[in-house]
Coordinates of C-alpha atoms in Angstrom, one line a residue:
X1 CA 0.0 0.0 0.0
X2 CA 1.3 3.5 -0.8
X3 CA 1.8 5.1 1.9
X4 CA 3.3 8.6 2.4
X5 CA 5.1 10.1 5.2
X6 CA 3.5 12.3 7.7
X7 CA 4.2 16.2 7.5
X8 CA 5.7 17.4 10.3
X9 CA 3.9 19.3 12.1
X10 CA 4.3 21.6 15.3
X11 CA 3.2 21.5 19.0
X12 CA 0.9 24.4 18.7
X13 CA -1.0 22.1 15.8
X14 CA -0.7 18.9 18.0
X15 CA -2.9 20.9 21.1
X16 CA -5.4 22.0 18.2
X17 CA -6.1 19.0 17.5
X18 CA -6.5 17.7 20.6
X19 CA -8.6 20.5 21.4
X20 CA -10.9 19.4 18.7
X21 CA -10.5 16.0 19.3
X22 CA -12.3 16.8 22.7
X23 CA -15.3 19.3 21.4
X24 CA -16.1 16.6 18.6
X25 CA -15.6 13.3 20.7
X26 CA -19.5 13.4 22.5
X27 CA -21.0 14.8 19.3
X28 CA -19.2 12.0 17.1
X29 CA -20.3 9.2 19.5
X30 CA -24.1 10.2 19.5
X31 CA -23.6 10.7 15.5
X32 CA -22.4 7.3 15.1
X33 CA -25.0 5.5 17.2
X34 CA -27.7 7.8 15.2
X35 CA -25.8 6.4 11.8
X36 CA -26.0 2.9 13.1
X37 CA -29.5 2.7 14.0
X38 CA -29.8 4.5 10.7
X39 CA -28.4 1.4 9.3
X40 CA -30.4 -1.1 11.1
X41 CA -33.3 0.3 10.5
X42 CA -32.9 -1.5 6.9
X43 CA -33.2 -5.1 8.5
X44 CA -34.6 -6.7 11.4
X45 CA -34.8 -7.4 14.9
X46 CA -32.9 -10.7 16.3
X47 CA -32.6 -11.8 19.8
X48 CA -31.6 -7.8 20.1
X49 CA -29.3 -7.8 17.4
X50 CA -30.1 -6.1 14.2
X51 CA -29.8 -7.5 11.0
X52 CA -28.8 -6.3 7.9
X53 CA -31.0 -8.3 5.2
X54 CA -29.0 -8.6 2.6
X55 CA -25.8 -9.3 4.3
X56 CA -27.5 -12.0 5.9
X57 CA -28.2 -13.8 3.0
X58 CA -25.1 -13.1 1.4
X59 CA -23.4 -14.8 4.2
X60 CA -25.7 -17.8 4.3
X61 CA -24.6 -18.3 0.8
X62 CA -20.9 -18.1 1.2
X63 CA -21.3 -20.2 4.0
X64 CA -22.1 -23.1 1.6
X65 CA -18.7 -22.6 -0.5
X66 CA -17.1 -24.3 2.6
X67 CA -19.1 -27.7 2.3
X68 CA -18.7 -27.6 -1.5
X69 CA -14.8 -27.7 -1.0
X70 CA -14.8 -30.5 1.8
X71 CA -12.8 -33.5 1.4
X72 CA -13.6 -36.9 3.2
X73 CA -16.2 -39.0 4.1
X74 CA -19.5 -35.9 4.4
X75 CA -21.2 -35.3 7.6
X76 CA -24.9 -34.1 6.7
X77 CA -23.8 -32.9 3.4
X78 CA -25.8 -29.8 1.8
X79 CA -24.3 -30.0 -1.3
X80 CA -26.7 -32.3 -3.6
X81 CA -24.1 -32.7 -6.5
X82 CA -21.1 -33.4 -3.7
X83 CA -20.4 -36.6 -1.7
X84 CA -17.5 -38.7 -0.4
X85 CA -13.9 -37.8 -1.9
X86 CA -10.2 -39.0 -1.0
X87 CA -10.7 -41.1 1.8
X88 CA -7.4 -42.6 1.3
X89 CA -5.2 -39.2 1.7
X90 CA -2.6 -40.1 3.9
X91 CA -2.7 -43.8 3.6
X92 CA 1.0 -43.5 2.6
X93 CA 1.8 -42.3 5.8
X94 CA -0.2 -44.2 8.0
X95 CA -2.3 -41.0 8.8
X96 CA -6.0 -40.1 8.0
X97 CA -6.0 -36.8 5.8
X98 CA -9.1 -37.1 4.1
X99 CA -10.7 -34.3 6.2
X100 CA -9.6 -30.7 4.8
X101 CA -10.8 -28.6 1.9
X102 CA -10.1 -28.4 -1.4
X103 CA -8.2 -25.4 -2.3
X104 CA -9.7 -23.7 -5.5
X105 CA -11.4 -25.4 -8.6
X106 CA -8.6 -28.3 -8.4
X107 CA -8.1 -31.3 -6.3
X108 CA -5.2 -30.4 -4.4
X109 CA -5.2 -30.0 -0.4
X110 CA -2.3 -26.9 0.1
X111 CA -1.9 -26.9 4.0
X112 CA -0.3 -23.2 3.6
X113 CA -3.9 -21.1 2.4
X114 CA -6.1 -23.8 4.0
X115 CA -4.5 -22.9 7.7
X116 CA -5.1 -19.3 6.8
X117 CA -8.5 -19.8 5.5
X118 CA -9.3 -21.6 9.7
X119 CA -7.2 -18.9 11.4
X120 CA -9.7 -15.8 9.6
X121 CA -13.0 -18.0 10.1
X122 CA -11.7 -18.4 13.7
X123 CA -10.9 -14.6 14.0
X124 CA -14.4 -13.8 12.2
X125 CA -16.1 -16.7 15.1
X126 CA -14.3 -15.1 17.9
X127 CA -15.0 -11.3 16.9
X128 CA -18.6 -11.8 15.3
X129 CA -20.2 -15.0 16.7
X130 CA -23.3 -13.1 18.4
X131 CA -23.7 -11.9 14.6
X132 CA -23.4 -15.1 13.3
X133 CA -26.2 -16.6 15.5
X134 CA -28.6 -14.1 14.6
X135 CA -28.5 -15.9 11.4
X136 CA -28.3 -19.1 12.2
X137 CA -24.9 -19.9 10.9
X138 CA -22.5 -19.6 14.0
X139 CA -22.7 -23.7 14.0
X140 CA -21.9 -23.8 10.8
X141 CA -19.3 -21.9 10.8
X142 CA -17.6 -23.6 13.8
X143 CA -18.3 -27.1 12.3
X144 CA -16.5 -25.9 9.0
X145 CA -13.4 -24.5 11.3
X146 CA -13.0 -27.9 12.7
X147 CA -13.3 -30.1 9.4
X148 CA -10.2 -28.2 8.6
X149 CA -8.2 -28.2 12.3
X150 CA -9.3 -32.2 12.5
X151 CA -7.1 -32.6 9.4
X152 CA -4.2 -30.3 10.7
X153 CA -4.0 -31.8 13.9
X154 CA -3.7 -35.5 12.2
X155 CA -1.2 -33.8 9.4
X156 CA 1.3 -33.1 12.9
X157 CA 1.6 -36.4 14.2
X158 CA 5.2 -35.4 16.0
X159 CA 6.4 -32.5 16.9
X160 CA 8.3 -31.2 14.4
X161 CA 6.9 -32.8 11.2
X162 CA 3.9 -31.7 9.6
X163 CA 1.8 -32.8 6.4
X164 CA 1.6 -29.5 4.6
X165 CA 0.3 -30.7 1.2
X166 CA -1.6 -33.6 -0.7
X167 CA -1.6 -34.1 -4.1
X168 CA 0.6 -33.3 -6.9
X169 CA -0.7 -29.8 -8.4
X170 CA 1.1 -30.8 -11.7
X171 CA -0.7 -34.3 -12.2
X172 CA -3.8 -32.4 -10.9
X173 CA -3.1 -29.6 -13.5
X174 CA -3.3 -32.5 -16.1
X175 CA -6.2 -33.7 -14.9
X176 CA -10.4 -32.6 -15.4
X177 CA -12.4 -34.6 -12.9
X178 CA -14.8 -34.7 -10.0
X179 CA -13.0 -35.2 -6.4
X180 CA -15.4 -38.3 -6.5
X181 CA -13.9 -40.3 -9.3
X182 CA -10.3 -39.0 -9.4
X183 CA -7.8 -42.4 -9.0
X184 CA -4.9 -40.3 -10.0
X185 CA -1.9 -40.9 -6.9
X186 CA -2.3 -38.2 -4.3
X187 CA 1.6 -37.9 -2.9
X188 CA 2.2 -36.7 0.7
X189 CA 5.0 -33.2 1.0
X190 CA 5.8 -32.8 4.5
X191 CA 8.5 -30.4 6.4
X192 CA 10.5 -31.2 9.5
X193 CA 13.1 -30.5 11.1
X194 CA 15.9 -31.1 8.5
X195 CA 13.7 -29.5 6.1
X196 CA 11.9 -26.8 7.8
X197 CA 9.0 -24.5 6.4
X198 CA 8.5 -21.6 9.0
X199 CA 5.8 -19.8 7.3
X200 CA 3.3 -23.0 6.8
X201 CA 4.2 -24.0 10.5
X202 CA 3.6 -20.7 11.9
X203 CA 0.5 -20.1 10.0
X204 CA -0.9 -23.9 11.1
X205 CA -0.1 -22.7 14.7
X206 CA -2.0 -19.7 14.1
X207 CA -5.4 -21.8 13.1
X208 CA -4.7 -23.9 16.2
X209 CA -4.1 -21.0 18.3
X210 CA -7.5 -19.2 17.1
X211 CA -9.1 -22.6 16.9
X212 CA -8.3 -23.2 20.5
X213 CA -10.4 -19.9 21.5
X214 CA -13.4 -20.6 19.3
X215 CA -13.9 -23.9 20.8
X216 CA -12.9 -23.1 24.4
X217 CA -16.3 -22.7 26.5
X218 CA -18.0 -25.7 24.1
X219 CA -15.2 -28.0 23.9
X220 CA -12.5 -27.3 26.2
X221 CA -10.7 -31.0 25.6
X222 CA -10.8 -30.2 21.9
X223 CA -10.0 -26.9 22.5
X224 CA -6.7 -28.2 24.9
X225 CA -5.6 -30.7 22.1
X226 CA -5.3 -27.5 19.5
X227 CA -3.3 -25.5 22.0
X228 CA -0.9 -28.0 22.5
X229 CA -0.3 -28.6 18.8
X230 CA -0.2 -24.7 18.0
X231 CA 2.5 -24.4 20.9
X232 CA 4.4 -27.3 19.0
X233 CA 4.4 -25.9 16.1
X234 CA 4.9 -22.6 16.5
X235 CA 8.5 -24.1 18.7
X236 CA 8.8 -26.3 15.5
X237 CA 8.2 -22.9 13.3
X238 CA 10.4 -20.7 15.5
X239 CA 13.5 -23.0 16.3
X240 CA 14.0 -24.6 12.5
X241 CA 13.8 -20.9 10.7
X242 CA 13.6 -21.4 6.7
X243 CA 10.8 -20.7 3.8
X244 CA 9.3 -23.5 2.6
X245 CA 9.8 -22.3 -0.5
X246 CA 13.7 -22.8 -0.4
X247 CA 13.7 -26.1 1.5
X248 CA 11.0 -27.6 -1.4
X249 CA 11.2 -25.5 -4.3
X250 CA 8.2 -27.1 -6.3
X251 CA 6.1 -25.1 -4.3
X252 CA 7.2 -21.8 -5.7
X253 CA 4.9 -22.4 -8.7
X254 CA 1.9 -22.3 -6.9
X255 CA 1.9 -20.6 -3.2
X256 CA 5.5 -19.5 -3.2
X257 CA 6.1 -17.2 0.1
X258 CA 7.8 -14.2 0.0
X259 CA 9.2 -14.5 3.4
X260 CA 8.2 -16.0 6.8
X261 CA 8.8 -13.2 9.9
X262 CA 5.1 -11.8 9.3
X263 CA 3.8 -15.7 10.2
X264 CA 5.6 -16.1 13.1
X265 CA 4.7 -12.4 14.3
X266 CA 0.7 -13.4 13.3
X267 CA 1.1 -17.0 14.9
X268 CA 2.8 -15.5 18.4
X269 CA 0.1 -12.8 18.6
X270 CA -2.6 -15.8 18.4
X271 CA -0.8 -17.8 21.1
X272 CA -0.6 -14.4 23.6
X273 CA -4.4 -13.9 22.9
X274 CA -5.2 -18.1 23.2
X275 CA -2.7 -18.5 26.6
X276 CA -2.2 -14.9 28.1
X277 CA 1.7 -15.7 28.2
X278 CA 3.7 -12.7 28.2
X279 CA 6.8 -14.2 26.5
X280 CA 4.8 -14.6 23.2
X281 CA 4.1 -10.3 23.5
X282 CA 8.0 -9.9 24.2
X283 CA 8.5 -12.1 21.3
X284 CA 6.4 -9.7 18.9
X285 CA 7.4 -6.3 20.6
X286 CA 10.8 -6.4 22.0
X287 CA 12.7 -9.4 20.6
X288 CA 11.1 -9.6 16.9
X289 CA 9.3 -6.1 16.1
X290 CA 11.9 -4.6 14.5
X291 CA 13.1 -7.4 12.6
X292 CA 9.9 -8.1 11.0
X293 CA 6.7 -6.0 11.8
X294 CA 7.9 -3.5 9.2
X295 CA 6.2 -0.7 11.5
X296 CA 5.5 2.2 9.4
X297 CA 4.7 0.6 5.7
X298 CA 1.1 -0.9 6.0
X299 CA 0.8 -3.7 3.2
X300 CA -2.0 -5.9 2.2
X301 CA -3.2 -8.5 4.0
X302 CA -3.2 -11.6 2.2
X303 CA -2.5 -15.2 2.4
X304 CA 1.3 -15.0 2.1
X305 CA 1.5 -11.5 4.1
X306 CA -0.1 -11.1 7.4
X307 CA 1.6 -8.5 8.4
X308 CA -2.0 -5.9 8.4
X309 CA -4.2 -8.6 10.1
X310 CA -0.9 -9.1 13.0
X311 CA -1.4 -5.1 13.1
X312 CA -5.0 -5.3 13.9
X313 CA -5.1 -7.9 16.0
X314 CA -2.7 -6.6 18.3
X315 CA -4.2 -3.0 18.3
X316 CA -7.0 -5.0 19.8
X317 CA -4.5 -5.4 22.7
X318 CA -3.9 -1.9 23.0
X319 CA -7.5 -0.5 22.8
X320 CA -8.9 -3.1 25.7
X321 CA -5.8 -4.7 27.4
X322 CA -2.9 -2.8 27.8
X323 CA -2.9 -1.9 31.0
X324 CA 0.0 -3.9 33.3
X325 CA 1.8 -4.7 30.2
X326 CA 5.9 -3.3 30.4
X327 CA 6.6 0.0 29.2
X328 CA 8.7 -1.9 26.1
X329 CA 6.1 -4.1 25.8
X330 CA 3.7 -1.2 25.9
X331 CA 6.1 0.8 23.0
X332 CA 5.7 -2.0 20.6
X333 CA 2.0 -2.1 20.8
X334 CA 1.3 1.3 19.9
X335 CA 3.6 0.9 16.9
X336 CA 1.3 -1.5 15.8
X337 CA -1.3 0.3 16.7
X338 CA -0.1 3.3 14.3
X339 CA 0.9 1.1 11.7
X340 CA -2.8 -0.2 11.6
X341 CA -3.9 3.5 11.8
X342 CA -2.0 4.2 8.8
X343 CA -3.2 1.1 6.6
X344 CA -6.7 2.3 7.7
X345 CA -5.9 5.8 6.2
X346 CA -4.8 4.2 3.1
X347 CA -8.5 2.8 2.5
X348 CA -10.6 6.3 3.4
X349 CA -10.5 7.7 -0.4
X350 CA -10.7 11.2 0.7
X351 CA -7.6 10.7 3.3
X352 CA -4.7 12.6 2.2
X353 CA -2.7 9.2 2.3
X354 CA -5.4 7.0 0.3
X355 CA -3.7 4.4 -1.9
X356 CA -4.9 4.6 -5.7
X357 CA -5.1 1.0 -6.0
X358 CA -8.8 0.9 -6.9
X359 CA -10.9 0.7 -10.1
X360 CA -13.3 3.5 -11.2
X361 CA -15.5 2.4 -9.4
X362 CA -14.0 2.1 -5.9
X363 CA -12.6 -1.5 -5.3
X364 CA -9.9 -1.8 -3.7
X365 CA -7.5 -4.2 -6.5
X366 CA -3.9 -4.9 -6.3
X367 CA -3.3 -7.8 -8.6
X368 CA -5.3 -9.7 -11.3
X369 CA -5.1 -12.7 -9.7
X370 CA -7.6 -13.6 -7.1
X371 CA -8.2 -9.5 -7.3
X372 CA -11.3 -9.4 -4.9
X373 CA -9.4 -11.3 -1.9
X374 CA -7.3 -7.9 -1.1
X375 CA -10.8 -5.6 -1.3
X376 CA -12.6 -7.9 1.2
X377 CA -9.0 -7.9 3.1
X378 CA -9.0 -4.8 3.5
X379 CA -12.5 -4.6 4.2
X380 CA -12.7 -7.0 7.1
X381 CA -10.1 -5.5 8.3
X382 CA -12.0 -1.8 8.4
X383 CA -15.0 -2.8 9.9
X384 CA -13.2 -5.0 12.9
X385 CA -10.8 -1.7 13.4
X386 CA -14.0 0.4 13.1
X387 CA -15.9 -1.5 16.1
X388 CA -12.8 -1.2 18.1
X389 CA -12.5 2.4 17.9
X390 CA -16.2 2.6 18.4
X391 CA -15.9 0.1 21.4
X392 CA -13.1 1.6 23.0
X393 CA -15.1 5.1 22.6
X394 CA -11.8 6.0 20.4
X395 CA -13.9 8.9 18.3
X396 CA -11.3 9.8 15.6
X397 CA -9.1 8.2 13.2
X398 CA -5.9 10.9 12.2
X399 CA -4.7 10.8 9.1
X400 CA -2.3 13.4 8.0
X401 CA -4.0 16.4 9.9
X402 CA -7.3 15.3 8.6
X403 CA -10.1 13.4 10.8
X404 CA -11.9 10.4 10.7
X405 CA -14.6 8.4 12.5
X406 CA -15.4 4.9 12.8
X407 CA -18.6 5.3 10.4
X408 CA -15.6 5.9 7.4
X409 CA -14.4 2.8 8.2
X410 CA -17.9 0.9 8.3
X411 CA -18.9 2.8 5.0
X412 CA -15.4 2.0 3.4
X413 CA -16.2 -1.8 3.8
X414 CA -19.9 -1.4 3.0
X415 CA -18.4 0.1 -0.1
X416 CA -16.6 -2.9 -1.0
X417 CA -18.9 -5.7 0.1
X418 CA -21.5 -3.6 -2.1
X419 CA -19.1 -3.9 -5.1
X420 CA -19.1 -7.7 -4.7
X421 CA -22.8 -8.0 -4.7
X422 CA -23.5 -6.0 -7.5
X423 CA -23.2 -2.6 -6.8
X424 CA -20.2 -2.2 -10.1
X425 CA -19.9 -1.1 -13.7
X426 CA -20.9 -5.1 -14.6
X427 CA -23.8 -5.0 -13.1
X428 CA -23.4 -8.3 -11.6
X429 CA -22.9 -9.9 -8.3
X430 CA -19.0 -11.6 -7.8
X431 CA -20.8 -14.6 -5.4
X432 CA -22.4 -17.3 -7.0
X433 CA -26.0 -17.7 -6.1
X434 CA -26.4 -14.0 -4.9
X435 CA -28.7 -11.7 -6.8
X436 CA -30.4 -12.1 -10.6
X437 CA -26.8 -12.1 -12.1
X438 CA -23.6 -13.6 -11.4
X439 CA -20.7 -16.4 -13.0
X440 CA -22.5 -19.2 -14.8
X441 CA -18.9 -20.7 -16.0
X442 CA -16.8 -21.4 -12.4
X443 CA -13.5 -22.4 -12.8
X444 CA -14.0 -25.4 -10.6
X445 CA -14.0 -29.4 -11.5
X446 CA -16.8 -30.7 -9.6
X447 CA -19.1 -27.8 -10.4
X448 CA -18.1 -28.1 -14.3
X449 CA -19.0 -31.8 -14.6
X450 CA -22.3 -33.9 -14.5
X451 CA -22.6 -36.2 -11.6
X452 CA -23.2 -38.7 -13.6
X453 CA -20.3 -38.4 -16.5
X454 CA -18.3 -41.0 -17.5
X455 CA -14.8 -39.6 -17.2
X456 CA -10.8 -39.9 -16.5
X457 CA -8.1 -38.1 -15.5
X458 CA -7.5 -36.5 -19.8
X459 CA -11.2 -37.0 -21.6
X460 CA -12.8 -35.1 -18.7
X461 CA -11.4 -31.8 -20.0
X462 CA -14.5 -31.5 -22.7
X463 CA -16.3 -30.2 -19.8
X464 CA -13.5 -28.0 -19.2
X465 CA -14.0 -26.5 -22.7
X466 CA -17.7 -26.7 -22.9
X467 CA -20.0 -24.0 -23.9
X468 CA -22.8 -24.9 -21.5
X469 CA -23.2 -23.1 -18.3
X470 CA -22.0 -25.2 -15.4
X471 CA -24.3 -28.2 -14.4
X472 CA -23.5 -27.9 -10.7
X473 CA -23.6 -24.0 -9.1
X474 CA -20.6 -23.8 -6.8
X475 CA -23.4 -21.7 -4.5
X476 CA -21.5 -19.6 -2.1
X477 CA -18.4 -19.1 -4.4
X478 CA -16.8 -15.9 -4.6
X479 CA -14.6 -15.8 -8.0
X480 CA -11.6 -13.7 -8.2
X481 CA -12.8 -10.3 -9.5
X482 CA -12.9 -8.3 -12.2
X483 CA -9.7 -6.6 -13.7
X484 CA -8.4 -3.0 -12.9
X485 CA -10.3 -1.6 -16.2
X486 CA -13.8 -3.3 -14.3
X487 CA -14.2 -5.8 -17.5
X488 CA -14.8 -9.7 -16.2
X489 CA -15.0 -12.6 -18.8
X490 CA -17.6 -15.1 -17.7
X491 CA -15.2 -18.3 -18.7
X492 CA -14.0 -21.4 -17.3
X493 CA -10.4 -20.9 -19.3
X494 CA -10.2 -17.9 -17.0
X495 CA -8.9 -19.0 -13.9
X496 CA -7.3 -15.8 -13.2
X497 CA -10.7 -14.1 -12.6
X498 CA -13.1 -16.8 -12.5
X499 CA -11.8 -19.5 -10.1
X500 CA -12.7 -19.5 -6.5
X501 CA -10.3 -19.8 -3.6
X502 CA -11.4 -21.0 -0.1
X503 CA -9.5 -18.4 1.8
X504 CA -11.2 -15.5 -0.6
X505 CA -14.3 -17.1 0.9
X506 CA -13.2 -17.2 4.4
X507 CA -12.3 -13.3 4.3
X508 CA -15.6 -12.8 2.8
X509 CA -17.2 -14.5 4.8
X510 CA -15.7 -12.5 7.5
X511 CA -16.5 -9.3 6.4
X512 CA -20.0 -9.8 5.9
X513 CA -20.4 -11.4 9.3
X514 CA -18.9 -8.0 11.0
X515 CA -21.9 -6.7 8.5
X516 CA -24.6 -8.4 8.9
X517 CA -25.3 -6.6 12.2
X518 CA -25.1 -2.8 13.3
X519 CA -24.0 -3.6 16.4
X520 CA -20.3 -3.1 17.5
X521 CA -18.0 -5.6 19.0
X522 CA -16.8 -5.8 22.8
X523 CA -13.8 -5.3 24.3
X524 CA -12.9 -9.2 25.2
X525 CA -13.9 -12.7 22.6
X526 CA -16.4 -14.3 23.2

């Protein structure tokens, strides 16, 4: 994210705007409460929580993108066109992997995004559950978290080795075919100590970590189990410091990692907020903050970079629980804390340090490749930061001299999550089975191809190519986005704009559940 230096300003202008910051703070609080019931005045009334409408369906339909990309023998499966897929992952091994998801429209099970995609469905859990029992899909949502932690926590069955990928993405790559029929070999990659991955162990210790909190008051034995394997691996992660990408260099065609300190900053935050030891704050203050926070240059948050979410989370810390924490400690917060403020600044269009990394009509788009995962990024991440401030009665948001409340924020991710749904130059909704319009052509294999066909690993690519619409909606789906001049080609070729990644889904998902409700979040999980 672009983001330019602050001007230096005086002390006289400092006490101005503190001045102002104190006539405006009681008029801002009662202006955001009248915007919010302004808001909910759109939906209805739940067990006192309001509901946005719309969001609330949205969500109920991205919710179903998680079932569609299970693997394993299927619990109460919604999905009519889905059913029981690699039930012999891990055989090899002498371990049961069939649990997990499905990464995209292929076959493969890539431990690196499918951790990330359980540590933000945790975080949305753990901030938003009260929202997402209003709509009936907090169960579901927990119940998807733990289809992918069961198949982590049998991918580590020692210490310091751990399962990180099944399947060959080049035979996969060769291949067109339902998970239900595939019979091509599905080989084991794992790290360990004498070859180490950092950034796939930190991030698995991260989804244990936030794992271990969303199950803690309903399953406290389960809840134990992922601790211990989070504190494991985040040793194993920590001790045995390389990139997966150098120790196995086949994985730099398809989730290479441009560098590992942000996952072990985003995994130790997790364990200080799951165990309340203070040695994991040192760890991303005083021993590791320099090194590898990067204070001062916000960046996107992303699977490979988790630098913005780490931010976030930790300035959670600082607006509810700082107090008794070391003055060091203390420092190393608030530069997290204004390196959050200044990714936040970068979003408001009107701030004087927006980034112009958006499309005419006001997405937030870095890449062309799975585009829309950065502008629901950055959109979750407003709205969390945006109940924290409100929360935390923090009234205003300083950005270069200019000032900002916590309704920018909210309306900055509205912004976005309106883009998605149809609110663009296409005229078309970016989640499939949302609204009148929206992708008839997935790139996805099971979606693309009749449950009945007949077909292998090489003669099912004529469904690939096929002209037809896709027999099977991939319901719930969020696609990767339109390119930077708003144009999106409906087509299965186009996997760089048309395929579906289940951690896109999980951010989504995420976004809309801060959403789907008016109401703020409080100070502590639940």
């Amino acid at each position: 994210m672009e983001s330019k230096s602050p001007k230096s300003k005086g002390w006289w202008w400092w006490l101005l705007v503190f001045v102002i910051a104190a006539l405006v703070v009681a008029a801002s609080l009662i202006t955001l409460w009248k915007n919010f019931r302004c808001l909910g005045s759109k939906g209805h009334h739940d067990s006192g929580v309001t509901i946005v409408d719309k969001y609330a369906a949205a969500l109920s339909i991205a919710m179903q993108f998680f079932d569609i990309q299970k693997s394993g023998k299927l619990v109460d499966n919604r999905i009519a066109w889905r059913s029981d897929s690699g039930l012999e992952d891990g055989i090899e091994a002498n371990l049961d992997l069939s649990k997990g998801m499905y990464d995209a429209g292929d076959l493969v099970k890539f431990g690196f995004p499918m951790a990330f995609t359980a540590t933000v469905l945790s975080w949305s859990i753990l901030e938003y559950g009260e929202h997402m029992k209003a709509v009936t899909e907090l169960e579901h949502a927990r119940e998807s978290v733990k289809w992918i932690t069961d198949y982590l926590i049998n991918a580590h069955p020692t210490a310091n080795v751990l399962y990180i990928q099944v399947g060959d993405p080049e035979v996969d790559h060769n291949c067109w075919e339902r998970p239900e029929t595939t019979t091509e070999r599905r080989p084991l990659t794992q790290i360990n100590s004498t070859c180490p991955g950092t950034e796939v162990a930190a991030e698995t210790a991260a989804a244990m970590a936030s794992a271990s909190l969303v199950f803690k008051k309903i399953n406290s034995t389960y809840s134990k189990l992922l601790l211990k394997h989070a504190e494991q691996l985040f040793a194993f992660a920590d001790i045995y410091q390389a990139s997966y990408s150098i120790s196995i260099p086949q994985v730099q065609s398809y989730y290479n990692s441009s560098g590992y300190g942000d996952e072990l900053l985003w995994a130790a935050s997790w364990l200080y907020l799951a165990t309340g030891d203070p040695s994991y704050l040192t760890y991303v203050t005083v021993q590791n903050g320099n090194k590898y926070a990067n204070w001062g240059s916000p960046n996107w948050f992303t699977w490979d970079n988790k630098l913005a979410g780490t931010q976030v989370l930790l300035s959670r810390v600082n607006f509810f629980g700082a107090k008794g924490i070391p003055t060091a400690e203390n420092l190393g917060l608030q530069m997290y804390k204004l390196t959050a403020d200044a990714f936040m600044c970068g979003l408001l269009r009107d701030s004087p340090t927006a980034t112009a990394r958006r499309t005419s009509g006001g997405l937030i788009w870095v890449i062309p490749w799975a585009a829309l995962q950065y502008s629901v990024a950055a959109a979750f991440l407003a709205v969390v930061y945006s109940d924290y401030m409100l929360t935390s009665q923090t009234s205003a948001l300083y950005c270069n001299g200019e000032l900002y409340e916590p309704i920018d924020l909210r309306n900055f991710a509205i912004s976005q999550v309106d883009y998605v749904l149809g609110s663009n130059p296409m005229d078309m909704s970016y989640l499939v089975g949302y609204g009148n319009r929206y992708p008839q052509y997935v790139h996805h294999r099971g979606a693309s191809i009749p449950v009945n066909a007949s077909t292998g690993c090489s003669d099912g690519f004529k469904w690939l190519n096929s002209t037809d619409p896709n027999p099977n909606v991939a319901v719930g789906a969020l696609v990767g986005g339109p390119f930077l001049n708003e144009s999106f080609i409906d087509s299965r070729n186009n996997s760089m704009q048309n395929e579906p990644t289940t951690y896109s889904n999980a951010l989504f998902v995420a976004l809309l559940s801060g959403l789907v409700s008016t109401s703020s979040v409080g100070p502590s999980f639940a």
